[in-house]
XYZ file of C-alpha atoms in Angstrom:
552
model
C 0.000 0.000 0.000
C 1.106 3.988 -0.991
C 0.637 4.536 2.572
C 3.196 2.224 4.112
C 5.292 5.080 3.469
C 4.589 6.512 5.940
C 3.261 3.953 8.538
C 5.385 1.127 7.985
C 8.640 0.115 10.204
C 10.671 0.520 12.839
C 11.725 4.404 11.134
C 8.089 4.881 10.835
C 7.109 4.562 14.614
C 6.757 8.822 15.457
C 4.813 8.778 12.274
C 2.415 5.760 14.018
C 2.548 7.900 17.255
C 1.086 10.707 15.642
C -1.371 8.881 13.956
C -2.186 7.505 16.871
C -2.338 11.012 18.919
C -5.631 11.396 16.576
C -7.111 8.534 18.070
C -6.544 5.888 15.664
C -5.793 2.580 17.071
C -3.444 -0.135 15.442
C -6.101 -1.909 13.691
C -7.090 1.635 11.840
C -3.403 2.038 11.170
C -2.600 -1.267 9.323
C -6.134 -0.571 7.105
C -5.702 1.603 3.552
C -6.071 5.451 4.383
C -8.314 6.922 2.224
C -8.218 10.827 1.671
C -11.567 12.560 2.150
C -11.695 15.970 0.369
C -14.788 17.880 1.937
C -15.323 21.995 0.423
C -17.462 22.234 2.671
C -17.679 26.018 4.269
C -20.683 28.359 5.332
C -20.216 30.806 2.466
C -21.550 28.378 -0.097
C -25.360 27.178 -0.793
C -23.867 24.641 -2.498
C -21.351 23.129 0.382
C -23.614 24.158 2.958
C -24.412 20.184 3.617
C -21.086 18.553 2.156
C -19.806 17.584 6.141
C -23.513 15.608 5.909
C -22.024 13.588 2.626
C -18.613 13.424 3.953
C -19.556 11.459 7.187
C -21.649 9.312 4.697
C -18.333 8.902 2.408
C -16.175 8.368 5.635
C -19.005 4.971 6.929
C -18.524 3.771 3.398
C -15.187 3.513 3.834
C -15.191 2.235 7.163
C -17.876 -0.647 5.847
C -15.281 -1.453 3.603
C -12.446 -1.983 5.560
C -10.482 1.467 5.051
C -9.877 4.077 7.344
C -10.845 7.646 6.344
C -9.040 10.923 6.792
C -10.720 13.851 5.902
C -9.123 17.240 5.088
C -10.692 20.706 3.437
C -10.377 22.533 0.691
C -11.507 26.226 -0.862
C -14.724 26.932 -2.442
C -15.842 30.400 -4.450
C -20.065 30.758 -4.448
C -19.917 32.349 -8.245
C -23.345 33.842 -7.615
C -21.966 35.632 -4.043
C -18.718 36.928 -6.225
C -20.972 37.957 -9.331
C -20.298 41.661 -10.599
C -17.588 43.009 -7.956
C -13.416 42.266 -7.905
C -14.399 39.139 -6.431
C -15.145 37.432 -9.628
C -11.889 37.554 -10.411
C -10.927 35.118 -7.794
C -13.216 32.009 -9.020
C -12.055 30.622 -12.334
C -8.133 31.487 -10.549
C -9.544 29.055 -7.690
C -9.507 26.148 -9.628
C -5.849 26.265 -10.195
C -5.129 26.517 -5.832
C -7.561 23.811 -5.002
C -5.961 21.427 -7.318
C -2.934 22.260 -5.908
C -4.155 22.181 -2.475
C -5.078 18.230 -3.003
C -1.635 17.572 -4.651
C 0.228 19.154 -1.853
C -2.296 16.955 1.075
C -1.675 13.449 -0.889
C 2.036 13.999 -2.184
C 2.814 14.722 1.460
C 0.667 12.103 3.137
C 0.625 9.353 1.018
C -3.078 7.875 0.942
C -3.909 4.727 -0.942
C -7.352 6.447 -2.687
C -9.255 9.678 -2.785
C -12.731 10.667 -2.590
C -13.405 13.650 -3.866
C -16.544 15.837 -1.994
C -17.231 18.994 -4.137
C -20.128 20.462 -5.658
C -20.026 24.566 -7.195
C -18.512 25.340 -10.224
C -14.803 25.632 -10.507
C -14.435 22.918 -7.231
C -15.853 20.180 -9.166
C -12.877 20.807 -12.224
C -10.199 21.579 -9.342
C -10.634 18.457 -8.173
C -11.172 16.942 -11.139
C -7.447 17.708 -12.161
C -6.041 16.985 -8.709
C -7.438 13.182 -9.111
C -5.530 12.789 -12.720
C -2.359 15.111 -12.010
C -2.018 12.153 -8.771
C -3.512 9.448 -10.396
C -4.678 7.589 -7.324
C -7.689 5.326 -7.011
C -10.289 8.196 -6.704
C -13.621 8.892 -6.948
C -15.992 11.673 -6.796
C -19.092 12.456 -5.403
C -21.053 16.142 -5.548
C -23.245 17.417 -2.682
C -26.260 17.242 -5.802
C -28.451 20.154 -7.321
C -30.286 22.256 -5.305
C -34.518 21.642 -5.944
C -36.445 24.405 -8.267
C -37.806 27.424 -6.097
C -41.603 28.345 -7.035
C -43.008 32.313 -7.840
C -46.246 33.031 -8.729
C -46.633 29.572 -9.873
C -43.950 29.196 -12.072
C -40.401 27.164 -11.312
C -37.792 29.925 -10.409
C -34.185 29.654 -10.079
C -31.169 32.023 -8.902
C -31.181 33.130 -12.394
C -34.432 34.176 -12.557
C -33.362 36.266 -9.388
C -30.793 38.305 -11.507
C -32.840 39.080 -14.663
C -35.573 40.282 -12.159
C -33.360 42.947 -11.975
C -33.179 43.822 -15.289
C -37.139 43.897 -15.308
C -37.303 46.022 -12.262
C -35.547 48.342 -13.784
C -37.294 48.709 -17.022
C -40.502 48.766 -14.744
C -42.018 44.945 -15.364
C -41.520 44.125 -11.996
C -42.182 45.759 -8.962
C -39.631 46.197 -6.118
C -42.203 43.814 -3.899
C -42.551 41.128 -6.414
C -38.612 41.236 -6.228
C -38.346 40.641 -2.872
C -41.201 37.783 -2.598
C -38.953 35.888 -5.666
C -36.014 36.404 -2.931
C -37.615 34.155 -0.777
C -38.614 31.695 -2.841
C -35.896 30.970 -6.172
C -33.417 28.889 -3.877
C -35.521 26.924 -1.397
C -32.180 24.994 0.251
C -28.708 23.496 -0.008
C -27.572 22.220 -3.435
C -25.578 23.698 -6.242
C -28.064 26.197 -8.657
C -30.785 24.178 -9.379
C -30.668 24.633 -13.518
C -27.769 23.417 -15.923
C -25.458 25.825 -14.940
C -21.684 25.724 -14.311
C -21.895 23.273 -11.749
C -24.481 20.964 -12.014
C -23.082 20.746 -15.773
C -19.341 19.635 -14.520
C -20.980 17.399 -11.856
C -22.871 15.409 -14.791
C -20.333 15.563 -16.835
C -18.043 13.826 -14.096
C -20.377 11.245 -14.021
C -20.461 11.041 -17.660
C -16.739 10.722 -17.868
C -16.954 7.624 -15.635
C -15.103 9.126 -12.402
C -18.727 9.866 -10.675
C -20.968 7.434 -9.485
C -24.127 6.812 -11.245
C -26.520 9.546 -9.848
C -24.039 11.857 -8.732
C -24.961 14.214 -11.400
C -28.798 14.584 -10.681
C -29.817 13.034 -7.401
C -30.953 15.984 -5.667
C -28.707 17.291 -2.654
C -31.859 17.155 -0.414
C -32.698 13.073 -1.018
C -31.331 10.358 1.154
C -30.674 8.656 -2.348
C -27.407 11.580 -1.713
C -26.565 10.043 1.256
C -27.080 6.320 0.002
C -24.812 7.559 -3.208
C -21.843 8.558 -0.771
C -22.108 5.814 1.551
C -22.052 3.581 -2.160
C -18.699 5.756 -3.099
C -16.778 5.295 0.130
C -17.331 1.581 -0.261
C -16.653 1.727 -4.115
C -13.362 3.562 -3.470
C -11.861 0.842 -1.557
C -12.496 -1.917 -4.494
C -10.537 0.788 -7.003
C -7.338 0.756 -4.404
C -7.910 -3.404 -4.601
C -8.017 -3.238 -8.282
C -5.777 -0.572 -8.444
C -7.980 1.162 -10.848
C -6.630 4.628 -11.377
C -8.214 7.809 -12.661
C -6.460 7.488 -15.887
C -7.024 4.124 -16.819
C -10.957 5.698 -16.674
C -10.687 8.723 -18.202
C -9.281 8.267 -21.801
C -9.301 10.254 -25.300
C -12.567 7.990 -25.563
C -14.439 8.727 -22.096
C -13.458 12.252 -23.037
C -15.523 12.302 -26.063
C -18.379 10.587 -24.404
C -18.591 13.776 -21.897
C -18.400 16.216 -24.439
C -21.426 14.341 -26.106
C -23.059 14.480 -22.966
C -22.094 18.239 -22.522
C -23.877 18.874 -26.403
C -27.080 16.538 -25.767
C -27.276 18.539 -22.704
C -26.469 21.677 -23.476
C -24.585 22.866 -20.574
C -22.401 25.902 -19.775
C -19.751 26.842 -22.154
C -17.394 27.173 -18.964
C -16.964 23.423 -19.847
C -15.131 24.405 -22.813
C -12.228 25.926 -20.116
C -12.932 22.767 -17.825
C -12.728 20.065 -19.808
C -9.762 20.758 -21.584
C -8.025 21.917 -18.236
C -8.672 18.033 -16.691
C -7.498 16.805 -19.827
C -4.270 18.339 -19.733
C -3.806 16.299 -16.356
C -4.313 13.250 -17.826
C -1.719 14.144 -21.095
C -4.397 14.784 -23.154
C -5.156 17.729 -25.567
C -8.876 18.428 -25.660
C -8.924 21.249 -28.500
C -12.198 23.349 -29.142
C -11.736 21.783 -32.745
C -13.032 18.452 -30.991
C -15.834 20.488 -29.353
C -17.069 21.668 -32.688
C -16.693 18.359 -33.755
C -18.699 16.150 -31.343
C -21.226 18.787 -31.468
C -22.184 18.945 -35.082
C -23.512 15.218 -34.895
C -24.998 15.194 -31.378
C -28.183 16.115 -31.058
C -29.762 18.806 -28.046
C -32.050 16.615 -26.358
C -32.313 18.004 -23.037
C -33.549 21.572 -22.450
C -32.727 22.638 -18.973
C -32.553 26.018 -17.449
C -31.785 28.751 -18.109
C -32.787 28.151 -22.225
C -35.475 25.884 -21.544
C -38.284 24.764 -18.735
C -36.770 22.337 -16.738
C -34.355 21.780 -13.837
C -31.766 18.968 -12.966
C -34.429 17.439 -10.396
C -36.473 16.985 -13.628
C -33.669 14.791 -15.120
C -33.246 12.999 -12.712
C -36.792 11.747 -12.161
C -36.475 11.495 -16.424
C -33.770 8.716 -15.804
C -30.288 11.230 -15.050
C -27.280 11.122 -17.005
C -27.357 7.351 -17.205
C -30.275 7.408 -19.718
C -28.890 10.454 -21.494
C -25.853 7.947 -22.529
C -27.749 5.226 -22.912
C -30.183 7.210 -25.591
C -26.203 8.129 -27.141
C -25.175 4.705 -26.839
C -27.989 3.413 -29.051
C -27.759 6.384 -31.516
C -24.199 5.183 -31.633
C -23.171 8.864 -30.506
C -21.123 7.239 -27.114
C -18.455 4.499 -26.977
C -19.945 1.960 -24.445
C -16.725 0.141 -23.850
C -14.625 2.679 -21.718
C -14.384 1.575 -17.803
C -16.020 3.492 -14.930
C -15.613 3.917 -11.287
C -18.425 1.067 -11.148
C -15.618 -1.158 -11.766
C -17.322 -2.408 -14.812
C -18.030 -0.741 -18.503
C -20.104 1.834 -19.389
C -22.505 -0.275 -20.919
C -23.216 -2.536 -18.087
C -24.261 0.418 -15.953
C -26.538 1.543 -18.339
C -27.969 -1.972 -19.565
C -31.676 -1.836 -18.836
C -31.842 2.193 -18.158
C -34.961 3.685 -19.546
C -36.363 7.705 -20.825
C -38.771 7.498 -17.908
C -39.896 11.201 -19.582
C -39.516 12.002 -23.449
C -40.627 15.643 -23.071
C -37.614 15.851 -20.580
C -34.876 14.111 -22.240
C -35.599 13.789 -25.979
C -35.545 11.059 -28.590
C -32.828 12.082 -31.090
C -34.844 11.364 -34.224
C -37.021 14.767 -32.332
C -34.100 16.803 -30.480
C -34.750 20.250 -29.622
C -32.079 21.267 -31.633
C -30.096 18.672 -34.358
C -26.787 20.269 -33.403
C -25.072 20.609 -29.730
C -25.718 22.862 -27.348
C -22.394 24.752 -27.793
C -20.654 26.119 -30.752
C -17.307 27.442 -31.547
C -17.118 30.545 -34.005
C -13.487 31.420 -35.429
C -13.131 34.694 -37.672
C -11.017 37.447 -37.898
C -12.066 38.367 -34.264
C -11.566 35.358 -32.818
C -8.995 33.438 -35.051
C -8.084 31.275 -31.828
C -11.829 30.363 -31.039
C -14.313 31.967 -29.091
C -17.547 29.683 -27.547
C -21.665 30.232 -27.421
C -24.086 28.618 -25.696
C -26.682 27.907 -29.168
C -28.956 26.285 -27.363
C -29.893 29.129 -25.531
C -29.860 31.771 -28.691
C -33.244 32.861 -30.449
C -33.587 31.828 -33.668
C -33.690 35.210 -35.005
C -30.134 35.880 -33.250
C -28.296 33.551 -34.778
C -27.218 35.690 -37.672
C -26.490 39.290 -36.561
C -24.766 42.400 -38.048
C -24.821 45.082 -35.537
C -22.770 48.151 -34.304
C -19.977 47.660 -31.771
C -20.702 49.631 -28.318
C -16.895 48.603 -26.849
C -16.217 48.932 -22.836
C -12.876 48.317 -21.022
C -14.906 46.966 -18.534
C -18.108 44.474 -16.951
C -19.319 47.468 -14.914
C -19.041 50.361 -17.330
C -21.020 47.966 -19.898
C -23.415 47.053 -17.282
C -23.529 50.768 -15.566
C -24.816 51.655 -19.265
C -27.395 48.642 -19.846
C -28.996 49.623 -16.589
C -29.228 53.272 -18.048
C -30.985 52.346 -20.964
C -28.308 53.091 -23.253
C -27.767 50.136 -25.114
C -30.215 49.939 -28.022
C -31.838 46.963 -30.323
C -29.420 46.054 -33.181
C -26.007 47.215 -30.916
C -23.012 44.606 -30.236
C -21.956 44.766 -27.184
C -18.138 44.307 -26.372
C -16.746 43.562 -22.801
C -13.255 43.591 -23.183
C -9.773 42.776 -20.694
C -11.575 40.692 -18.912
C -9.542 37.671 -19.854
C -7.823 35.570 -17.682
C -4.934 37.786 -18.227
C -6.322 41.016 -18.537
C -8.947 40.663 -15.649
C -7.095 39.279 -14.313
C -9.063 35.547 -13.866
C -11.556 35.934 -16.779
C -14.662 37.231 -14.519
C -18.105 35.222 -15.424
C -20.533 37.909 -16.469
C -24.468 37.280 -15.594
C -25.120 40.420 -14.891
C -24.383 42.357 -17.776
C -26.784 38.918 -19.675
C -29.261 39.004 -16.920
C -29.574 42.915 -17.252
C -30.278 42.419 -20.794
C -32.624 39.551 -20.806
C -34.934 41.182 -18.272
C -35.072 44.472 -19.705
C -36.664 42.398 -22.932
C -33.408 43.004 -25.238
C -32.238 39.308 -25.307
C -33.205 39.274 -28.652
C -32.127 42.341 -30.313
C -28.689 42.856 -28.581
C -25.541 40.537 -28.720
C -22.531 40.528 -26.335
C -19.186 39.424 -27.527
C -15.980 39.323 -24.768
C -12.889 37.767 -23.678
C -14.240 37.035 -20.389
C -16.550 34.111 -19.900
C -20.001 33.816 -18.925
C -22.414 32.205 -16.230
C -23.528 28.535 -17.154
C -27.011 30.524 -16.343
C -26.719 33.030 -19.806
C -28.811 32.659 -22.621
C -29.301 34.944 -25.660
C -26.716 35.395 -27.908
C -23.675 35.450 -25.944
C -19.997 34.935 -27.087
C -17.302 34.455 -24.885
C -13.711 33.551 -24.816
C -12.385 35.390 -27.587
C -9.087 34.410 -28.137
C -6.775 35.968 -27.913
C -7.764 38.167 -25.425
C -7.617 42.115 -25.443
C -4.353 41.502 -23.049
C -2.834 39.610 -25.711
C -3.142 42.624 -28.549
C -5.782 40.003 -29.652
C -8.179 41.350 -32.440
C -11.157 42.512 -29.965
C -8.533 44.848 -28.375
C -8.958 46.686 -31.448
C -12.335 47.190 -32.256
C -13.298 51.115 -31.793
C -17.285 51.974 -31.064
C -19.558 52.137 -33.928
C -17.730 49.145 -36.237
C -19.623 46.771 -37.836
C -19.373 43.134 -36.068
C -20.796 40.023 -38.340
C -22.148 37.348 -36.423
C -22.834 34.003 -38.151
C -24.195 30.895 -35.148
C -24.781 28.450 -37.772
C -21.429 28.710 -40.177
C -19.410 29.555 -36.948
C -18.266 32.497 -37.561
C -17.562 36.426 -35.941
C -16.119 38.895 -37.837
C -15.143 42.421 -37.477
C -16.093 44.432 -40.542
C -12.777 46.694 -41.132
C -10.161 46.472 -43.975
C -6.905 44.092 -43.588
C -5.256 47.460 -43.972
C -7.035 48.703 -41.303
C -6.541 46.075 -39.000
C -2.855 46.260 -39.019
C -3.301 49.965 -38.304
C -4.618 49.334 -35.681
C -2.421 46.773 -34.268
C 0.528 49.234 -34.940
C -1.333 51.952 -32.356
C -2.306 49.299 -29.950
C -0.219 49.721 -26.389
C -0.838 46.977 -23.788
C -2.535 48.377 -20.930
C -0.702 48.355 -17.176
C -2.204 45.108 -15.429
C -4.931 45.956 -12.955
C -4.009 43.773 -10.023
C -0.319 44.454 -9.449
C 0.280 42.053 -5.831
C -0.913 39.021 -4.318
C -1.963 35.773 -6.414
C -3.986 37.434 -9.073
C -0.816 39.416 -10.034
C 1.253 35.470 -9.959
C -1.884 34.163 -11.522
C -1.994 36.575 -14.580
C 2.113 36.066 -15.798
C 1.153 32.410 -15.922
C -2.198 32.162 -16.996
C -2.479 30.582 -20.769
C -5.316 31.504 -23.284
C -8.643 30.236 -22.864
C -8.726 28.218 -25.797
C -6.041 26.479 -23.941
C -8.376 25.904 -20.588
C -6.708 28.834 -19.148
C -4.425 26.426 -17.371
C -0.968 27.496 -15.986
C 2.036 27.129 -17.847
């Protein structure tokens, strides 16, 4: 066993005294230690309950003949850092929780991992800790948080931040705001619609290093608690087998979660994500395989916030495992890739039914025939840049518009709120990369702003930055390379003509070749705007986001 390194011997007798000054008695010694990775903290809706799953995880283990040793980790609530400096701090998380793990299992060396997270840039930190280690691991999410109810209708935390927008274009009323306060996020769970987080948690389970369930089951449901008690147990049989994260999650398993992430159309912060875990596990995850996967998978599911359902829908539809299973047989998923079930994909999904059509789709009737993302190249974005197409109106999809350029989310959202963006304008948010923001802010507000004030579907907004798994309208984010970078949307001036094309995948700016390199010539790089602390570290080392905006 890995941890005999430290417990083994007569040299390792102060390392058994310590141990045993925690209260662990010979017998617990001589058992595998398995690392328990709880995020749990009291800033998060999301991790609010995780110390509930990780004494679940910890009797699984115990059932199982291990002995478990939990230890923490960070966790950002996106929605709490939305639209201030903080922002900047979430996507740059990802990189010090991963590191965090490596740093608690390279210096106490366990024999497996489970992984506890559950909000959006935990779930691909830890994600990349279990393949940079390459331990028997396995993860299991705290679950999606149920559907809040207002005036009838499902409501979300998304539906919380375009009522903003319609208060202040007067189709709401300042009471009616604060009633839908009450009632959009009714208890613990990540953000009850296929946002950020619930998309990477399905998508881990979809990749094979989650648990059947651990996508959907919602966080309230003792089915959660049966789940983690199931994972602590299953861990142990990996360490037996010595079944490792990579021998799981190949170039193939890879393209069955990015089939997933199309059929469902999730957030396009999967697009930095995925390829960032894939670079763990030495391999290269390009947006060109993105576009690829998605221009044969069908949309099947329509979740919030482009369509009327929420993940506790899914899951009472038949969950992930019946999304792959309706791939499988469309031949769309490669059912012979090994899961943290111990067995092969297919066997975990033989005799999984639709147990609702409406809410996951037969692919001869998707609701769209393409994925739920695209990627758009063009003389503004000759790297890549990523939209969420599920969630665009139809009559968005192609769009010529004037450019309304800010250096900034607030000054862009300062004018929305003002009324001074108009139907038919492009708006640009600009340096908000993950080098010029520093840590590529996600932008809801500026989206939300928009949708409620009723100009979803007359205005587009291109950027560098990224936005929230909860956007819809016609969005575009990640231009690469960035405004930092003396990319192309660094040198767009207000009142150009941008070309947007959804279905041919392209954005273009309207100016001459000639002009373009004028342009370029005049272009200084602007002083960075954090100048100390990590954020400064983070930005010298951050790569492009059509790289994952991993460090280098």
């Amino acid at each position: 066993m890995r941890s005999d390194l430290m417990k083994k011997g007569l040299v390792r007798a102060p390392s058994r005294a310590l141990l045993k000054a925690m209260g662990l008695t010979n017998e617990e010694i001589e058992r595998p230690l398995i690392g328990v990775v709880n995020s749990a903290n009291e800033v998060v809706p999301g991790h609010i309950h995780l110390d509930r799953i990780a004494e679940a995880v910890k009797a699984g283990v115990r059932i199982a003949g291990g002995t478990p040793l939990e230890f923490p980790t960070i966790g950002v609530c996106d929605g709490l850092a939305m639209g201030h400096e903080g922002m900047k701090y979430s996507l740059a998380s990802r990189e010090l929780i991963a590191d965090s793990i490596e740093i608690m299992a390279k210096a106490h060396p366990f024999d497996g991992l489970v992984l506890i997270p559950n909000c959006d840039k935990v779930v691909p930190g830890m994600l990349m800790a279990a393949l940079r280690l390459n331990l028997p691991a396995i993860v299991i999410s705290g679950g999606p948080m149920l559907a809040g109810k207002f005036q009838g209708k499902k409501a979300d935390v998304i539906t919380v931040f375009e009522a903003v927008g319609m208060v202040t274009a007067n189709k709401m009323s300042t009471l009616d705001l604060a009633e839908l306060e009450e009632e959009a996020c009714p208890g613990c769970g990540s953000c009850a619609g296929m946002f950020t987080a619930n998309s990477m948690n399905c998508l881990t389970e979809a990749l094979g290093l989650g648990l059947p369930g651990n996508g959907t089951i919602p966080a309230t449901h003792a089915a959660r608690i049966r789940l983690a008690k199931s994972a602590g147990m299953k861990v142990m049989e990996l360490v037996i087998k010595e079944i490792r994260p990579r021998d799981i999650a190949t170039e193939e398993a890879f393209r069955n979660a990015i089939a997933v992430d199309m059929a469902l159309g999730c957030s396009t912060n999967t697009v930095l994500h995925v390829p960032a875990i894939g670079n763990e596990a030495k391999l290269n995850i390009s947006l060109k395989l993105f576009d690829e996967i998605s221009s044969k998978t069908p949309h099947i599911c329509s979740l919030s916030p482009a369509g009327p359902h929420h993940l506790e829908d899914l899951y009472l539809a038949g969950g992930i495992q019946a999304v792959l299973k309706e791939l499988i047989d469309g031949g769309l998923v490669n059912p012979n890739v090994l899961t943290v079930t111990g067995f092969l994909l297919k066997d975990s999904t033989k005799g999984v039914v639709v147990r609702d059509p409406e809410v996951i789709k037969p692919l001869e009737r998707p609701y769209h025939v393409k994925g739920g993302i695209a990627i758009l190249y063009g003389n503004l974005a000759p790297e890549g840049s990523v939209v969420k197409q599920s969630a665009v109106s139809e009559e968005m999809l192609q769009n010529t518009g004037r450019a309304r350029v800010f250096d900034s989310e607030e000054t862009a959202v300062d004018q929305i709120l003002a009324g001074n963006i108009k139907p038919g304008d492009i708006v640009v948010i600009r340096y908000e990369g993950p080098k010029g923001g520093p840590g590529m802010r996600e932008m809801l507000n500026p989206t939300s702003a928009l949708a409620g004030m009723g100009l979803d579907k007359t205005v587009c907004l291109i950027t560098d930055g990224r936005f929230s798994g909860g956007t819809r309208g016609a969005a575009i984010g990640h231009i690469s390379p960035e405004a930092a970078h003396g990319g192309p949307i660094a040198l767009i001036q207000d009142g150009d003509e941008v070309e947007i094309n959804i279905p041919n995948k392209r954005i273009d700016l309207r100016i001459s070749d000639e002009e373009f390199e004028k342009r370029r010539e005049q272009w200084q790089p602007p002083e960075q705007k954090i100048s100390e602390g990590y954020l400064a570290r983070y930005a010298d080392r951050v790569t492009s986001a059509a790289r994952g905006a991993i460090l280098t």
